[in-house]
CSV table of C-alpha atoms in Angstrom, one decimal:
chain,number,residue,atom,x,y,z
A,5,UNK,CA,-62.4,-2.1,-5.7
A,6,UNK,CA,-58.7,-1.9,-4.9
A,7,UNK,CA,-58.1,0.6,-1.6
A,8,UNK,CA,-56.2,3.7,-2.0
A,9,UNK,CA,-53.7,2.6,0.5
A,10,UNK,CA,-52.8,-0.3,2.9
A,11,UNK,CA,-51.8,-0.4,6.2
A,12,UNK,CA,-48.7,-1.1,5.1
A,13,UNK,CA,-48.5,2.9,5.2
A,14,UNK,CA,-48.5,3.0,8.6
A,15,UNK,CA,-45.7,0.3,9.5
A,16,UNK,CA,-43.4,-0.8,6.3
A,17,UNK,CA,-40.7,-1.8,8.7
A,18,UNK,CA,-40.7,-5.5,7.4
A,19,UNK,CA,-42.2,-4.9,3.7
A,20,UNK,CA,-40.5,-6.8,0.8
A,21,UNK,CA,-39.7,-5.0,-2.2
A,22,UNK,CA,-43.0,-6.2,-3.5
A,23,UNK,CA,-45.1,-5.6,-0.7
A,24,UNK,CA,-43.9,-2.1,-0.7
A,25,UNK,CA,-44.2,-1.0,-4.5
A,26,UNK,CA,-47.5,-3.0,-4.7
A,27,UNK,CA,-49.4,-1.8,-1.8
A,28,UNK,CA,-47.3,1.3,-0.6
A,29,UNK,CA,-46.9,2.9,-3.8
A,30,UNK,CA,-49.1,1.8,-6.7
A,31,UNK,CA,-52.1,0.7,-4.6
A,32,UNK,CA,-55.5,2.8,-5.4
A,33,UNK,CA,-58.2,3.0,-8.3
A,34,UNK,CA,-56.5,1.5,-11.6
A,35,UNK,CA,-58.5,4.3,-13.3
A,36,UNK,CA,-56.5,7.2,-12.0
A,37,UNK,CA,-54.1,9.2,-13.7
A,38,UNK,CA,-51.0,8.7,-11.8
A,39,UNK,CA,-47.9,9.5,-14.6
A,40,UNK,CA,-47.4,11.7,-17.4
A,41,UNK,CA,-44.0,11.8,-19.2
A,42,UNK,CA,-46.1,12.8,-22.8
A,43,UNK,CA,-48.6,10.0,-22.3
A,44,UNK,CA,-50.4,10.0,-19.6
A,45,UNK,CA,-50.4,6.2,-17.5
A,46,UNK,CA,-52.9,5.2,-15.5
A,47,UNK,CA,-52.4,3.5,-12.0
A,48,UNK,CA,-53.6,0.2,-13.4
A,49,UNK,CA,-51.0,0.5,-16.6
A,50,UNK,CA,-48.3,1.3,-14.1
A,51,UNK,CA,-49.0,-1.8,-12.1
A,52,UNK,CA,-48.9,-4.1,-15.1
A,53,UNK,CA,-45.7,-2.5,-16.7
A,54,UNK,CA,-44.1,-3.0,-13.4
A,55,UNK,CA,-44.8,-6.3,-12.9
A,56,UNK,CA,-44.1,-7.4,-16.0
A,57,UNK,CA,-40.8,-5.7,-16.1
A,58,UNK,CA,-39.9,-7.4,-12.5
A,59,UNK,CA,-40.7,-10.7,-13.7
A,60,UNK,CA,-37.7,-10.3,-16.7
A,61,UNK,CA,-35.7,-8.7,-13.9
A,62,UNK,CA,-36.3,-12.1,-12.3
A,63,UNK,CA,-35.4,-13.9,-15.2
A,64,UNK,CA,-31.9,-12.8,-15.7
A,65,UNK,CA,-31.3,-13.3,-12.0
A,66,UNK,CA,-32.0,-10.1,-10.3
A,67,UNK,CA,-33.7,-10.5,-7.1
A,68,UNK,CA,-33.5,-10.0,-3.5
A,69,UNK,CA,-29.9,-9.2,-2.2
A,70,UNK,CA,-28.8,-8.2,-5.7
A,71,UNK,CA,-27.0,-4.8,-6.5
A,72,UNK,CA,-27.8,-3.2,-9.3
A,73,UNK,CA,-27.0,0.3,-11.1
A,74,UNK,CA,-29.4,2.2,-13.1
A,75,UNK,CA,-28.1,4.5,-15.5
A,76,UNK,CA,-31.2,5.9,-17.8
A,77,UNK,CA,-32.2,9.2,-18.8
A,78,UNK,CA,-35.4,10.4,-17.1
A,79,UNK,CA,-38.3,8.7,-18.8
A,80,UNK,CA,-41.4,6.4,-18.6
A,81,UNK,CA,-38.8,3.3,-19.1
A,82,UNK,CA,-36.3,4.9,-16.5
A,83,UNK,CA,-39.8,5.2,-14.2
A,84,UNK,CA,-40.9,1.4,-14.9
A,85,UNK,CA,-37.4,-0.1,-14.5
A,86,UNK,CA,-37.1,1.4,-11.1
A,87,UNK,CA,-39.9,0.3,-9.3
A,88,UNK,CA,-39.5,-3.0,-11.2
A,89,UNK,CA,-36.2,-3.2,-9.6
A,90,UNK,CA,-37.4,-2.4,-6.3
A,91,UNK,CA,-40.0,-4.5,-6.3
A,92,UNK,CA,-37.6,-7.7,-7.2
A,93,UNK,CA,-35.9,-6.6,-3.8
A,94,UNK,CA,-32.8,-5.3,-5.3
A,95,UNK,CA,-30.7,-3.0,-4.3
A,96,UNK,CA,-30.6,-0.3,-6.6
A,97,UNK,CA,-28.0,2.4,-7.4
A,98,UNK,CA,-29.1,5.6,-9.7
A,99,UNK,CA,-26.2,7.1,-11.5
A,100,UNK,CA,-27.1,10.1,-13.6
A,101,UNK,CA,-27.0,9.4,-17.5
A,102,UNK,CA,-24.9,12.9,-17.7
A,103,UNK,CA,-22.0,11.2,-16.3
A,104,UNK,CA,-19.2,11.0,-18.0
A,105,UNK,CA,-17.6,7.4,-19.0
A,106,UNK,CA,-14.6,7.6,-16.5
A,107,UNK,CA,-17.3,8.5,-13.8
A,108,UNK,CA,-19.4,6.1,-14.6
A,109,UNK,CA,-16.5,3.7,-14.6
A,110,UNK,CA,-15.4,4.8,-11.1
A,111,UNK,CA,-18.6,4.6,-9.7
A,112,UNK,CA,-19.3,1.1,-10.9
A,113,UNK,CA,-15.6,0.0,-9.2
A,114,UNK,CA,-16.6,1.3,-6.3
A,115,UNK,CA,-20.0,-0.4,-6.1
A,116,UNK,CA,-19.3,-3.5,-8.0
A,117,UNK,CA,-22.9,-4.4,-9.0
A,118,UNK,CA,-23.8,-7.6,-10.2
A,119,UNK,CA,-25.9,-5.8,-12.9
A,120,UNK,CA,-25.9,-2.6,-15.2
A,121,UNK,CA,-29.6,-1.3,-16.3
A,122,UNK,CA,-28.5,0.8,-19.2
A,123,UNK,CA,-30.5,3.2,-21.3
A,124,UNK,CA,-29.8,4.6,-24.6
A,125,UNK,CA,-27.4,7.9,-24.8
A,126,UNK,CA,-29.8,11.1,-24.9
A,127,UNK,CA,-28.9,14.7,-25.7
A,128,UNK,CA,-30.8,18.0,-24.9
A,129,UNK,CA,-30.2,19.7,-21.6
A,130,UNK,CA,-33.6,21.5,-21.4
A,131,UNK,CA,-35.4,18.0,-22.1
A,132,UNK,CA,-37.9,16.8,-19.0
A,133,UNK,CA,-37.8,13.6,-20.2
A,134,UNK,CA,-36.7,11.0,-23.0
A,135,UNK,CA,-37.8,8.0,-25.0
A,136,UNK,CA,-35.4,5.4,-24.5
A,137,UNK,CA,-35.0,1.5,-24.6
A,138,UNK,CA,-32.6,-0.2,-22.4
A,139,UNK,CA,-30.7,-3.2,-21.9
A,140,UNK,CA,-29.5,-5.4,-18.7
A,141,UNK,CA,-25.8,-6.0,-18.5
A,142,UNK,CA,-24.3,-8.8,-16.5
A,143,UNK,CA,-21.0,-7.8,-14.6
A,144,UNK,CA,-18.7,-10.7,-14.0
A,145,UNK,CA,-17.0,-9.0,-11.0
A,146,UNK,CA,-20.2,-8.1,-9.4
A,147,UNK,CA,-21.2,-8.6,-5.7
A,148,UNK,CA,-24.3,-9.2,-3.6
A,149,UNK,CA,-25.6,-6.0,-1.9
A,150,UNK,CA,-23.7,-5.9,1.5
A,151,UNK,CA,-26.1,-3.5,3.4
A,152,UNK,CA,-29.8,-2.9,4.1
A,153,UNK,CA,-29.8,0.2,1.9
A,154,UNK,CA,-32.6,0.0,-0.9
A,155,UNK,CA,-32.1,2.9,-3.0
A,156,UNK,CA,-28.2,4.3,-3.4
A,157,UNK,CA,-27.4,7.5,-4.8
A,158,UNK,CA,-23.8,9.0,-5.5
A,159,UNK,CA,-23.5,12.3,-4.2
A,160,UNK,CA,-22.8,15.4,-6.6
A,161,UNK,CA,-19.3,16.1,-5.8
A,162,UNK,CA,-20.0,19.8,-5.5
A,163,UNK,CA,-17.7,19.8,-2.5
A,164,UNK,CA,-15.4,17.1,-2.9
A,165,UNK,CA,-15.5,13.4,-3.6
A,166,UNK,CA,-18.4,11.9,-4.4
A,167,UNK,CA,-20.3,9.8,-1.6
A,168,UNK,CA,-22.4,6.6,-2.0
A,169,UNK,CA,-25.6,7.4,-0.1
A,170,UNK,CA,-28.3,4.8,0.8
A,171,UNK,CA,-31.5,4.7,2.3
A,172,UNK,CA,-33.6,1.6,3.4
A,173,UNK,CA,-37.4,1.2,2.7
A,174,UNK,CA,-37.9,1.7,6.2
A,175,UNK,CA,-36.4,5.3,6.2
A,176,UNK,CA,-38.0,6.5,2.7
A,177,UNK,CA,-41.2,5.0,4.5
A,178,UNK,CA,-40.7,7.4,7.2
A,179,UNK,CA,-40.3,10.4,5.3
A,180,UNK,CA,-43.6,10.0,3.3
A,181,UNK,CA,-45.9,9.3,6.0
A,182,UNK,CA,-44.2,12.2,7.8
A,183,UNK,CA,-44.8,14.5,4.8
A,184,UNK,CA,-48.5,13.4,4.4
A,185,UNK,CA,-49.0,15.7,7.7
A,186,UNK,CA,-47.4,18.8,6.2
A,187,UNK,CA,-50.2,21.2,5.4
A,188,UNK,CA,-49.9,22.5,1.9
A,189,UNK,CA,-48.2,19.2,0.1
A,190,UNK,CA,-49.8,17.7,-2.5
A,191,UNK,CA,-52.7,15.3,-2.3
A,192,UNK,CA,-55.1,12.9,-4.2
A,193,UNK,CA,-56.5,13.8,-6.9
A,194,UNK,CA,-54.2,16.8,-7.5
A,195,UNK,CA,-51.7,17.2,-10.1
A,196,UNK,CA,-47.8,17.9,-9.4
A,197,UNK,CA,-45.7,19.0,-12.0
A,198,UNK,CA,-42.0,18.1,-11.0
A,199,UNK,CA,-39.1,20.1,-12.6
A,200,UNK,CA,-36.3,18.4,-10.5
A,201,UNK,CA,-34.4,15.7,-11.7
A,202,UNK,CA,-36.2,12.2,-11.5
A,203,UNK,CA,-32.6,10.8,-11.1
A,204,UNK,CA,-31.8,12.9,-7.8
A,205,UNK,CA,-33.0,13.1,-4.1
A,206,UNK,CA,-35.7,15.5,-4.4
A,207,UNK,CA,-37.3,14.1,-7.7
A,208,UNK,CA,-37.0,10.3,-6.5
A,209,UNK,CA,-38.3,10.7,-3.0
A,210,UNK,CA,-40.9,13.5,-2.9
A,211,UNK,CA,-41.4,14.1,-6.7
A,212,UNK,CA,-42.3,10.3,-7.4
A,213,UNK,CA,-42.6,8.2,-4.2
A,214,UNK,CA,-44.4,10.8,-2.2
A,215,UNK,CA,-46.7,11.4,-5.1
A,216,UNK,CA,-47.2,8.1,-5.9
A,217,UNK,CA,-48.2,7.1,-2.8
A,218,UNK,CA,-50.6,9.9,-2.0
A,219,UNK,CA,-52.6,9.6,-5.5
A,220,UNK,CA,-51.2,12.8,-7.2
A,221,UNK,CA,-50.7,13.0,-10.9
A,222,UNK,CA,-46.8,13.3,-11.7
A,223,UNK,CA,-46.6,15.6,-14.7
A,224,UNK,CA,-43.0,16.3,-16.2
A,225,UNK,CA,-42.6,18.8,-18.7
A,226,UNK,CA,-41.2,17.8,-22.5
A,227,UNK,CA,-38.8,20.7,-22.2
A,228,UNK,CA,-38.0,22.7,-18.9
A,229,UNK,CA,-38.0,26.2,-20.6
A,230,UNK,CA,-40.1,29.2,-19.3
A,231,UNK,CA,-42.4,28.1,-22.1
A,232,UNK,CA,-42.3,24.1,-22.0
A,233,UNK,CA,-43.1,25.0,-17.9
A,234,UNK,CA,-46.3,27.2,-18.4
A,235,UNK,CA,-47.5,25.5,-21.2
A,236,UNK,CA,-47.6,22.1,-19.0
A,237,UNK,CA,-49.4,24.1,-16.2
A,238,UNK,CA,-51.5,25.9,-18.1
A,239,UNK,CA,-53.0,22.2,-19.6
A,240,UNK,CA,-53.8,21.1,-15.9
A,241,UNK,CA,-57.4,20.2,-15.1
A,242,UNK,CA,-56.8,19.7,-11.4
A,243,UNK,CA,-55.3,22.1,-8.6
A,244,UNK,CA,-51.9,21.8,-9.4
A,245,UNK,CA,-48.7,22.3,-7.5
A,246,UNK,CA,-44.8,22.9,-8.8
A,247,UNK,CA,-41.7,21.3,-7.5
A,248,UNK,CA,-38.2,23.0,-8.8
A,249,UNK,CA,-35.3,24.4,-7.9
A,250,UNK,CA,-34.6,28.5,-7.5
A,251,UNK,CA,-33.4,28.2,-11.1
A,252,UNK,CA,-36.6,27.2,-12.3
A,253,UNK,CA,-38.7,29.9,-9.9
A,254,UNK,CA,-36.2,32.6,-11.2
A,255,UNK,CA,-36.9,31.6,-15.0
A,256,UNK,CA,-40.7,32.0,-14.3
A,257,UNK,CA,-40.5,35.1,-12.8
A,258,UNK,CA,-39.1,36.9,-15.9
A,259,UNK,CA,-41.8,36.2,-17.9
A,260,UNK,CA,-43.5,39.2,-18.5
A,261,UNK,CA,-47.0,38.1,-19.7
A,262,UNK,CA,-47.7,34.6,-18.4
A,263,UNK,CA,-50.9,32.4,-19.6
A,264,UNK,CA,-53.4,32.3,-17.4
A,265,UNK,CA,-53.2,29.4,-14.9
A,266,UNK,CA,-56.4,28.8,-12.9
A,267,UNK,CA,-55.2,25.6,-11.5
A,268,UNK,CA,-52.1,26.6,-10.3
A,269,UNK,CA,-52.0,26.8,-6.6
A,270,UNK,CA,-48.6,27.0,-5.2
A,271,UNK,CA,-45.0,26.4,-6.1
A,272,UNK,CA,-42.1,25.1,-3.8
A,273,UNK,CA,-38.3,25.0,-4.3
A,274,UNK,CA,-35.4,23.0,-2.8
A,275,UNK,CA,-31.6,22.8,-3.2
A,276,UNK,CA,-30.6,26.9,-2.6
A,277,UNK,CA,-31.7,29.8,-0.8
A,278,UNK,CA,-34.3,31.7,-2.7
A,279,UNK,CA,-33.5,35.6,-3.0
A,280,UNK,CA,-36.1,37.8,-1.8
A,281,UNK,CA,-36.4,39.6,-5.2
A,282,UNK,CA,-37.2,36.4,-7.0
A,283,UNK,CA,-40.1,35.4,-4.1
A,284,UNK,CA,-41.4,38.8,-4.5
A,285,UNK,CA,-41.5,38.9,-8.4
A,286,UNK,CA,-42.8,35.3,-8.4
A,287,UNK,CA,-45.9,35.8,-6.5
A,288,UNK,CA,-46.5,39.3,-8.2
A,289,UNK,CA,-46.6,37.4,-11.5
A,290,UNK,CA,-48.6,34.5,-10.5
A,291,UNK,CA,-50.6,35.4,-7.3
A,292,UNK,CA,-49.6,32.1,-5.4
A,293,UNK,CA,-47.3,31.0,-2.9
A,294,UNK,CA,-43.7,30.3,-3.6
A,295,UNK,CA,-42.3,28.0,-0.9
A,296,UNK,CA,-39.4,26.3,0.6
A,297,UNK,CA,-38.1,22.7,0.7
A,298,UNK,CA,-35.0,21.9,2.8
A,299,UNK,CA,-33.5,18.6,3.1
A,300,UNK,CA,-30.6,16.4,2.4
A,301,UNK,CA,-29.7,13.2,0.2
A,302,UNK,CA,-28.9,11.5,3.6
A,303,UNK,CA,-32.4,11.8,5.0
A,304,UNK,CA,-34.6,13.4,2.5
A,305,UNK,CA,-36.7,16.6,3.2
A,306,UNK,CA,-36.2,17.9,6.9
A,307,UNK,CA,-38.1,21.1,7.0
A,308,UNK,CA,-41.1,22.2,4.7
A,309,UNK,CA,-42.6,25.4,4.1
A,310,UNK,CA,-45.1,24.6,0.7
A,311,UNK,CA,-47.0,27.5,0.8
A,312,UNK,CA,-44.3,30.1,2.1
A,313,UNK,CA,-46.2,30.6,5.0
A,314,UNK,CA,-42.4,31.2,7.1
A,315,UNK,CA,-40.7,32.8,4.3
A,316,UNK,CA,-37.7,33.2,4.1
A,317,UNK,CA,-37.0,30.7,6.8
A,318,UNK,CA,-37.5,26.7,5.4
A,319,UNK,CA,-40.7,26.2,7.4
A,320,UNK,CA,-40.7,23.9,10.6
A,321,UNK,CA,-39.2,20.7,10.5
A,322,UNK,CA,-41.8,17.8,9.0
A,323,UNK,CA,-43.7,16.2,11.7
A,324,UNK,CA,-42.2,13.2,13.2
A,325,UNK,CA,-38.7,14.4,12.0
A,326,UNK,CA,-36.5,14.3,14.9
A,327,UNK,CA,-34.3,17.6,14.9
A,328,UNK,CA,-32.3,19.5,17.5
A,329,UNK,CA,-29.5,22.0,17.2
A,330,UNK,CA,-26.0,21.6,18.9
A,331,UNK,CA,-23.3,24.0,19.0
A,332,UNK,CA,-25.2,25.7,16.0
A,333,UNK,CA,-25.2,22.7,14.0
A,334,UNK,CA,-28.2,20.9,12.8
A,335,UNK,CA,-28.5,17.1,13.9
A,336,UNK,CA,-30.9,14.8,12.6
A,337,UNK,CA,-32.2,11.6,14.0
A,338,UNK,CA,-31.0,8.8,11.6
A,339,UNK,CA,-31.4,5.2,13.2
A,340,UNK,CA,-29.4,3.9,9.7
A,341,UNK,CA,-26.0,4.9,8.7
A,342,UNK,CA,-26.3,6.3,5.5
A,343,UNK,CA,-23.0,6.0,4.1
A,344,UNK,CA,-22.1,2.8,2.3
A,345,UNK,CA,-18.1,3.7,2.5
A,346,UNK,CA,-16.7,4.0,6.2
A,347,UNK,CA,-14.8,6.7,5.1
A,348,UNK,CA,-17.6,8.9,5.0
A,349,UNK,CA,-19.3,8.0,8.0
A,350,UNK,CA,-17.9,10.9,10.2
A,351,UNK,CA,-21.1,12.6,9.8
A,352,UNK,CA,-23.0,9.7,11.3
A,353,UNK,CA,-22.8,8.4,14.9
A,354,UNK,CA,-25.0,6.5,17.3
A,355,UNK,CA,-28.3,7.2,15.1
A,356,UNK,CA,-27.7,10.8,14.5
A,357,UNK,CA,-26.3,12.7,11.7
A,358,UNK,CA,-24.2,15.7,11.8
A,359,UNK,CA,-25.3,17.6,8.8
A,360,UNK,CA,-22.7,20.5,9.0
A,361,UNK,CA,-25.2,23.1,8.4
A,362,UNK,CA,-25.6,26.1,10.7
A,363,UNK,CA,-29.2,26.8,11.6
A,364,UNK,CA,-31.3,28.7,13.7
A,365,UNK,CA,-35.0,27.8,15.0
A,366,UNK,CA,-37.7,30.2,15.6
A,367,UNK,CA,-38.8,30.0,19.4
A,368,UNK,CA,-42.5,31.4,18.0
A,369,UNK,CA,-43.1,29.9,14.8
A,370,UNK,CA,-40.7,27.0,14.9
A,371,UNK,CA,-39.2,28.1,11.5
A,372,UNK,CA,-35.6,26.7,10.6
A,373,UNK,CA,-33.3,28.9,8.9
A,374,UNK,CA,-30.4,27.9,7.3
A,375,UNK,CA,-27.8,30.2,8.0
A,376,UNK,CA,-25.0,28.4,5.7
A,377,UNK,CA,-22.5,26.0,6.1
A,378,UNK,CA,-20.2,25.5,9.5
A,379,UNK,CA,-16.9,25.4,7.4
A,380,UNK,CA,-18.1,28.5,5.5
A,381,UNK,CA,-16.7,31.2,7.9
A,382,UNK,CA,-13.5,32.8,7.4
A,383,UNK,CA,-11.6,35.4,8.9
A,384,UNK,CA,-10.4,38.6,7.2
A,385,UNK,CA,-8.2,40.5,9.1
A,386,UNK,CA,-8.9,39.0,12.2
A,387,UNK,CA,-12.9,39.3,11.7
A,388,UNK,CA,-15.1,36.4,11.0
A,389,UNK,CA,-16.9,36.7,7.6
A,390,UNK,CA,-19.7,34.0,7.0
A,391,UNK,CA,-19.4,33.7,3.1
A,392,UNK,CA,-22.9,32.4,2.9
A,393,UNK,CA,-24.3,35.9,3.8
A,394,UNK,CA,-22.0,37.7,1.0
A,395,UNK,CA,-23.3,35.1,-1.3
A,396,UNK,CA,-26.8,35.9,-0.4
A,397,UNK,CA,-26.3,39.5,-0.5
A,398,UNK,CA,-24.8,39.0,-4.6
A,399,UNK,CA,-27.4,36.6,-5.6
A,400,UNK,CA,-29.9,39.1,-4.3
A,401,UNK,CA,-28.6,42.1,-6.5
A,402,UNK,CA,-30.8,43.2,-9.8
A,403,UNK,CA,-29.1,41.9,-12.9
A,404,UNK,CA,-27.1,38.9,-11.1
A,405,UNK,CA,-28.4,35.4,-12.7
A,406,UNK,CA,-26.2,33.2,-10.3
A,407,UNK,CA,-23.4,33.4,-8.0
A,408,UNK,CA,-21.2,31.7,-5.8
A,409,UNK,CA,-18.3,32.9,-2.8
A,410,UNK,CA,-15.1,31.3,-2.1
A,411,UNK,CA,-12.3,32.2,-0.2
A,412,UNK,CA,-9.0,32.2,-2.2
A,413,UNK,CA,-7.2,35.3,-2.9
A,414,UNK,CA,-9.2,36.8,0.0
A,415,UNK,CA,-13.0,36.5,-0.8
A,416,UNK,CA,-13.5,35.8,-4.4
A,417,UNK,CA,-17.0,36.1,-6.0
A,418,UNK,CA,-17.7,34.4,-9.3
A,419,UNK,CA,-21.0,36.0,-10.8
A,420,UNK,CA,-23.0,35.4,-14.0
A,421,UNK,CA,-24.5,38.7,-15.0
A,422,UNK,CA,-27.6,39.9,-17.4
A,423,UNK,CA,-26.7,41.7,-20.3
A,424,UNK,CA,-25.6,45.4,-19.7
A,425,UNK,CA,-24.7,44.9,-16.0
A,426,UNK,CA,-21.1,45.3,-15.0
A,427,UNK,CA,-18.7,44.1,-12.2
A,428,UNK,CA,-18.6,48.3,-11.2
A,429,UNK,CA,-22.8,47.4,-10.7
A,430,UNK,CA,-22.0,44.8,-8.5
A,431,UNK,CA,-19.4,46.1,-6.4
A,432,UNK,CA,-21.3,49.3,-5.8
A,433,UNK,CA,-24.6,47.1,-5.1
A,434,UNK,CA,-22.3,45.0,-2.4
A,435,UNK,CA,-21.2,48.1,-1.2
A,436,UNK,CA,-24.7,49.5,-0.2
A,437,UNK,CA,-25.5,46.0,1.9
A,438,UNK,CA,-22.2,44.9,3.3
A,439,UNK,CA,-19.5,46.0,5.5
A,440,UNK,CA,-16.0,46.7,4.0
A,441,UNK,CA,-14.6,43.7,5.5
A,442,UNK,CA,-17.1,41.5,4.1
A,443,UNK,CA,-17.2,42.6,0.4
A,444,UNK,CA,-15.3,40.6,-2.2
A,445,UNK,CA,-11.7,41.2,-3.0
A,446,UNK,CA,-12.4,40.1,-6.3
A,447,UNK,CA,-15.3,39.6,-8.6
A,448,UNK,CA,-15.1,37.4,-11.3
A,449,UNK,CA,-18.0,37.6,-14.4
A,450,UNK,CA,-18.4,34.0,-15.9
A,451,UNK,CA,-19.7,33.0,-18.8
A,452,UNK,CA,-21.4,30.2,-16.8
A,453,UNK,CA,-21.2,28.7,-13.3
A,454,UNK,CA,-19.9,25.3,-13.1
A,455,UNK,CA,-22.6,23.1,-12.2
A,456,UNK,CA,-23.1,18.9,-11.2
A,457,UNK,CA,-25.4,17.1,-13.2
A,458,UNK,CA,-27.8,18.0,-10.6
A,459,UNK,CA,-27.6,21.7,-10.9
A,460,UNK,CA,-25.6,22.7,-7.6
A,461,UNK,CA,-22.9,24.9,-8.5
A,462,UNK,CA,-19.4,23.4,-8.1
A,463,UNK,CA,-17.2,25.0,-5.4
A,464,UNK,CA,-14.2,24.3,-6.8
A,465,UNK,CA,-12.2,27.9,-7.3
A,466,UNK,CA,-9.8,26.8,-9.8
A,467,UNK,CA,-12.7,25.5,-12.1
A,468,UNK,CA,-14.6,28.3,-11.5
A,469,UNK,CA,-11.4,30.7,-12.6
A,470,UNK,CA,-11.2,28.7,-15.5
A,471,UNK,CA,-14.5,30.1,-16.6
A,472,UNK,CA,-13.8,33.8,-15.8
């Protein structure tokens, strides 16, 4: 019998890509289901698929030290190719398939990979996964990987020019082994419904790599609508955890008569602060905890509360994660510079990543509360206002589907509203909770908030005004 996990789980500091994929991610009983994207794939089937594909990658010249861009929609083919490329020893940059041709070309120009693994073009914004074929393209202007990073992501660009952010095998291994010590995280024999995109940080490192390592079955709904999500959970035959973003929790909380979900034990979301109204509504609908996950692309998850025991905080820092608060800013131990471009490296120095997030850590519970961005404070009539506080008050109002608060001509709010809810209703609601100098000078109703491909709101005031 193949052991569940090798001793690599405790080290991994000198593991090759092949050892890391075979022994750290895919070891375990071959008959266990590990991946369901429409069809259920066992661990042995996935091992065979990845091994076969990695041999094909080697045949075209992809191996240790090569640089590869992977641009494919979430799919079984995407997962197999990602694991096969890592197994070959290549550095893999993941490009969102929803990037426009100019955005893709700009990223490739900066990266200069030797190869591009490209999937079919697809459509369907709410599809959880697709059926695709892929092809390998060789680039004549490609250059080898010049750093030790193994998985590279292009940041969403929600606050400016996208950054090239990389993580090493050692760093990913550290995060996974630390997460295993967190009570309430998915474990062997459980099912995890992953609503986060498998192309972005949470979906890759927690939804895919962590769950493969611990032996949980990864399940992605065909459709990420409320019906699609609930139907997927209802088919579970093992204790089930759901990972998603606040949008998914809000969507589920609006279902008036959800089906019986006997195997659902918890849901946890990452990416944005959850309004208390959504937390209360979700818990009353489903009778299970709604927890928080807080992290960054540069380091992975930082604080985790999968059972919601520390709500409204993000929970305590994960065991083994070195964190401290310096002048109100969260600083995280990060031995390796995560940035490929030296121009982006101002936040990393001497093994420390300066997050630019203002936080407070409760001295009694250890829970970490994110107070907002350090650059989110503005002066209104000589008084300091934290735009994060205003945004939280805005998104907590009944009838507000989503909102963002920025400083332009004074404080400006952009809101998606339910039918029958007016700007006057929003202004009255904010007047009941915020001092006059904190209230938005202008409230813009928008058809939709502009979002990046990962679902984050684009904080560009001119683009948002164009939607108003």
